[in-house]
Tab-separated table of C-alpha atoms in Angstrom:
chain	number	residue	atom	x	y	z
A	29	UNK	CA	0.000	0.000	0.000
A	30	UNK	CA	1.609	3.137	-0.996
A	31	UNK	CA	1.886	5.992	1.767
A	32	UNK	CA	-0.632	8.916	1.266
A	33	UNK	CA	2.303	11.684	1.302
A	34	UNK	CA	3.946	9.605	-1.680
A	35	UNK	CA	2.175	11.167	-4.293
A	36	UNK	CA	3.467	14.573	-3.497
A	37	UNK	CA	6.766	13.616	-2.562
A	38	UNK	CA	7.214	12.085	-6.074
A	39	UNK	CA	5.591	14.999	-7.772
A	40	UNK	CA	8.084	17.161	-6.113
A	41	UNK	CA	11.043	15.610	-6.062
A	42	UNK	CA	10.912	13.158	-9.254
A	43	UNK	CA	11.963	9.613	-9.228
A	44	UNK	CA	15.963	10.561	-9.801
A	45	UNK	CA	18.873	9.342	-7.698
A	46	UNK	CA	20.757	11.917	-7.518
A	47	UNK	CA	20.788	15.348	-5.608
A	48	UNK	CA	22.020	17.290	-9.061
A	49	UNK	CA	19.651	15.259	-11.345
A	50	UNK	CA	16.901	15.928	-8.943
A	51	UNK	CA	17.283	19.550	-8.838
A	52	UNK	CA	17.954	19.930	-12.700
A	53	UNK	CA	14.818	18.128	-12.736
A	54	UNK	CA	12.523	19.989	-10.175
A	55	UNK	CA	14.101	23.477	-10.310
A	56	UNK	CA	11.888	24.673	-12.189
A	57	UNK	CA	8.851	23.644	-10.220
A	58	UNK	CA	10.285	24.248	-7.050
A	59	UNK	CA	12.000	28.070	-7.163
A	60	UNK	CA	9.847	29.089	-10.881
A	61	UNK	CA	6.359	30.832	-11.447
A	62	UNK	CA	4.355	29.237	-13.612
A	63	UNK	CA	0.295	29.233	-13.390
A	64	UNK	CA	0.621	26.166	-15.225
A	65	UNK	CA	2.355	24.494	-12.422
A	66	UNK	CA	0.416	26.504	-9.424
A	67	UNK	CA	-3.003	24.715	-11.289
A	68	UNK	CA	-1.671	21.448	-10.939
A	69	UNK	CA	-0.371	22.253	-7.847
A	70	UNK	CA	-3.953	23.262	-6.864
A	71	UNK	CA	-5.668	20.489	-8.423
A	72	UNK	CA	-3.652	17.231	-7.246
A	73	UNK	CA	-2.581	18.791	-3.726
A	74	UNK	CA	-5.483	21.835	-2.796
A	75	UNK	CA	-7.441	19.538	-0.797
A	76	UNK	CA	-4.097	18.287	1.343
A	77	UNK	CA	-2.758	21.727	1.410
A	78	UNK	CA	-6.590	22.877	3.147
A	79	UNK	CA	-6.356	20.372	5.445
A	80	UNK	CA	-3.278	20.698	6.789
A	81	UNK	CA	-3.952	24.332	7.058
A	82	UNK	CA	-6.736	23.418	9.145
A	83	UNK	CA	-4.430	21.324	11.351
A	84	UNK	CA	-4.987	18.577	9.799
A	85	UNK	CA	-2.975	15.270	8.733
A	86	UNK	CA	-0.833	15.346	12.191
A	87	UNK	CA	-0.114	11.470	11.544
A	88	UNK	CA	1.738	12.101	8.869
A	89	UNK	CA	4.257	13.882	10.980
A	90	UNK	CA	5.098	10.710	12.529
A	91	UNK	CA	7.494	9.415	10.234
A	92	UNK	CA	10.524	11.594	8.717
A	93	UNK	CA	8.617	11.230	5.305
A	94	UNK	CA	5.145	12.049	5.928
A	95	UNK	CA	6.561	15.113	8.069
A	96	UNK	CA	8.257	16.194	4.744
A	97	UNK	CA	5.696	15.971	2.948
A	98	UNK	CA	3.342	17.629	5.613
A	99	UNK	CA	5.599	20.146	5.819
A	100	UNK	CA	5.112	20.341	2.208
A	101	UNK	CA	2.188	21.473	2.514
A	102	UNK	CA	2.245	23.868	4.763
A	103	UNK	CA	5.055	25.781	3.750
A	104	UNK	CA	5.614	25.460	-0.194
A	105	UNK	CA	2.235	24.490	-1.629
A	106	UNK	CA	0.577	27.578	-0.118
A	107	UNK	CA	2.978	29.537	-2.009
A	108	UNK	CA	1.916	28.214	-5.154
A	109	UNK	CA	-1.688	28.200	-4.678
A	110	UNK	CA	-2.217	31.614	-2.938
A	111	UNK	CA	0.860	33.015	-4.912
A	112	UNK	CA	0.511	36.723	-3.620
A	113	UNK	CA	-1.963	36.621	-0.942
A	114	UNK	CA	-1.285	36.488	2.776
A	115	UNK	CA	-2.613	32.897	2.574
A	116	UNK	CA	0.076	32.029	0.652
A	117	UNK	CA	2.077	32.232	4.484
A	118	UNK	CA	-0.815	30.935	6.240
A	119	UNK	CA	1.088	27.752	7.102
A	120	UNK	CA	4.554	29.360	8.564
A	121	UNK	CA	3.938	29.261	12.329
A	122	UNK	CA	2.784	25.382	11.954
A	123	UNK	CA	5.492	24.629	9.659
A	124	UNK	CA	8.314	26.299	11.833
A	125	UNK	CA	7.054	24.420	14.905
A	126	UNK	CA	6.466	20.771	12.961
A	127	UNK	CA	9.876	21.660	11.311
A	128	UNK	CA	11.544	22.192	15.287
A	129	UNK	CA	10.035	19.065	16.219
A	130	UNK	CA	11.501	16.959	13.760
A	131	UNK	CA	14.984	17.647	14.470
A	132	UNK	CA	14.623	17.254	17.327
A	133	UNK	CA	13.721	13.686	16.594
A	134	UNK	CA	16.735	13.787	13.607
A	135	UNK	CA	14.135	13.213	11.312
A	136	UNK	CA	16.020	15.813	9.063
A	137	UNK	CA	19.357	13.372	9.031
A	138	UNK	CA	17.294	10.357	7.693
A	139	UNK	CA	15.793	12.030	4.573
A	140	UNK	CA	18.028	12.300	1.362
A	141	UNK	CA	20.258	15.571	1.211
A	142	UNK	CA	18.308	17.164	-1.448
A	143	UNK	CA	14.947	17.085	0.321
A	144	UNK	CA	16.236	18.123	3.909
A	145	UNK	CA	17.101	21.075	1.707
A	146	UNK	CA	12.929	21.907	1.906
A	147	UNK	CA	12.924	21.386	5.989
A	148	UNK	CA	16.055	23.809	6.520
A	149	UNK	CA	14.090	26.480	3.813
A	150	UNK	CA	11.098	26.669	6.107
A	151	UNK	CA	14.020	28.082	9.199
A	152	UNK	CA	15.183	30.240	6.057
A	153	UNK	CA	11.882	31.718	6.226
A	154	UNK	CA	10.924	32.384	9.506
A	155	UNK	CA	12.153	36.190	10.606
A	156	UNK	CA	13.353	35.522	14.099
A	157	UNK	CA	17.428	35.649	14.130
A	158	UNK	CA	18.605	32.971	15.961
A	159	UNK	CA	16.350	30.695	13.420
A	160	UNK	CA	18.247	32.186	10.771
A	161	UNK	CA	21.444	31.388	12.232
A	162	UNK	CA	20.739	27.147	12.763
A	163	UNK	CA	19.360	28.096	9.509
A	164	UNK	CA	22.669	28.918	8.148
A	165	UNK	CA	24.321	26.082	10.432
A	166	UNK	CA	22.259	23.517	9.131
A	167	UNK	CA	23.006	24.709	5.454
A	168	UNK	CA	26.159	24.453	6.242
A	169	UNK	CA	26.704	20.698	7.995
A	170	UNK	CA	24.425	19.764	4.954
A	171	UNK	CA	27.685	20.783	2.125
A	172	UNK	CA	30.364	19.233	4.684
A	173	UNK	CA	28.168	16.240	3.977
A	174	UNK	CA	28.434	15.998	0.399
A	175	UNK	CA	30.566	14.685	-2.501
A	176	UNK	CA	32.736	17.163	-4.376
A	177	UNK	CA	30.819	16.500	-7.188
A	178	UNK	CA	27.118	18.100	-5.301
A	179	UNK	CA	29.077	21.054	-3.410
A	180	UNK	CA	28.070	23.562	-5.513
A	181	UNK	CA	24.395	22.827	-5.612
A	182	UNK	CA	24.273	23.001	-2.126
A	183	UNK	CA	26.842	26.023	-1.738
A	184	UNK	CA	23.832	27.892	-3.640
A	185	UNK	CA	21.432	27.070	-1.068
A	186	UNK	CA	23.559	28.266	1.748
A	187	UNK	CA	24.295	31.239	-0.230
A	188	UNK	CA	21.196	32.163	-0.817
């Protein structure tokens, strides 16, 4: 029986091995504007996204997967679907506080590099300082942690 966050997982993050082949891959999606992809967005994921919102689909967080993928939807769907709206940030405060509670658990450390890269972003966006700062530490243990070969794709997300 497949998982109910694997769906969206796959949708986001593709079906490569890779950390590079995944981002040249999902780039697009993941850090572009289309309307093309905020419809699909909206029509595979909307009803997730709303519940979630709602406070919803807390058993998911259970296991380091289904708490990316709720995170997910709190924090980068709503972006998409309420593109400029204050809706589209609607999810922060949940996000931020599922996002603390799963490192503390090290659920971060047993995803694959490229998707903890979507748990440290949701630190990236929260405005208090010292969350910016394990922000920036996390980013930062992340490239130690990879092959020569990945170090620049993931010096560009500490850069930025």
């Amino acid at each position: 029986m497949t998982a109910p966050w694997q769906p969206l997982l796959e949708w986001w993050f593709g079906t490569a091995e890779s950390s590079r082949e995944v981002a040249a891959q999902k780039g697009g999606l993941w850090f572009g504007k289309r309307d093309s992809q905020d419809l699909e967005a909206r029509e595979r994921f909307g009803d997730l996204v709303e519940q979630a919102l709602a406070g919803g689909l807390t058993e998911w967080a259970q296991r380091p997967e289904g708490w990316l993928a709720l995170v997910l939807l709190l924090d980068q769907l709503p972006r998409m679907l309420f593109r400029e709206s204050p809706k589209a940030f609607s999810g922060d405060n949940r996000a931020q506080a599922l996002v603390a509670q799963g490192i503390a658990a090290d659920f971060d450390r047993q995803l694959p590099p490229i998707q903890r890269v979507f748990i440290y972003i949701v630190l990236e966006h929260c405005e208090h300082l010292a969350v910016q700062n394990e922000c920036i530490s996390r980013y930062i243990d992340l490239l130690e942690q990879q092959p020569e070969s990945d170090r620049g794709l993931f010096a560009d997300y500490l850069d930025y």
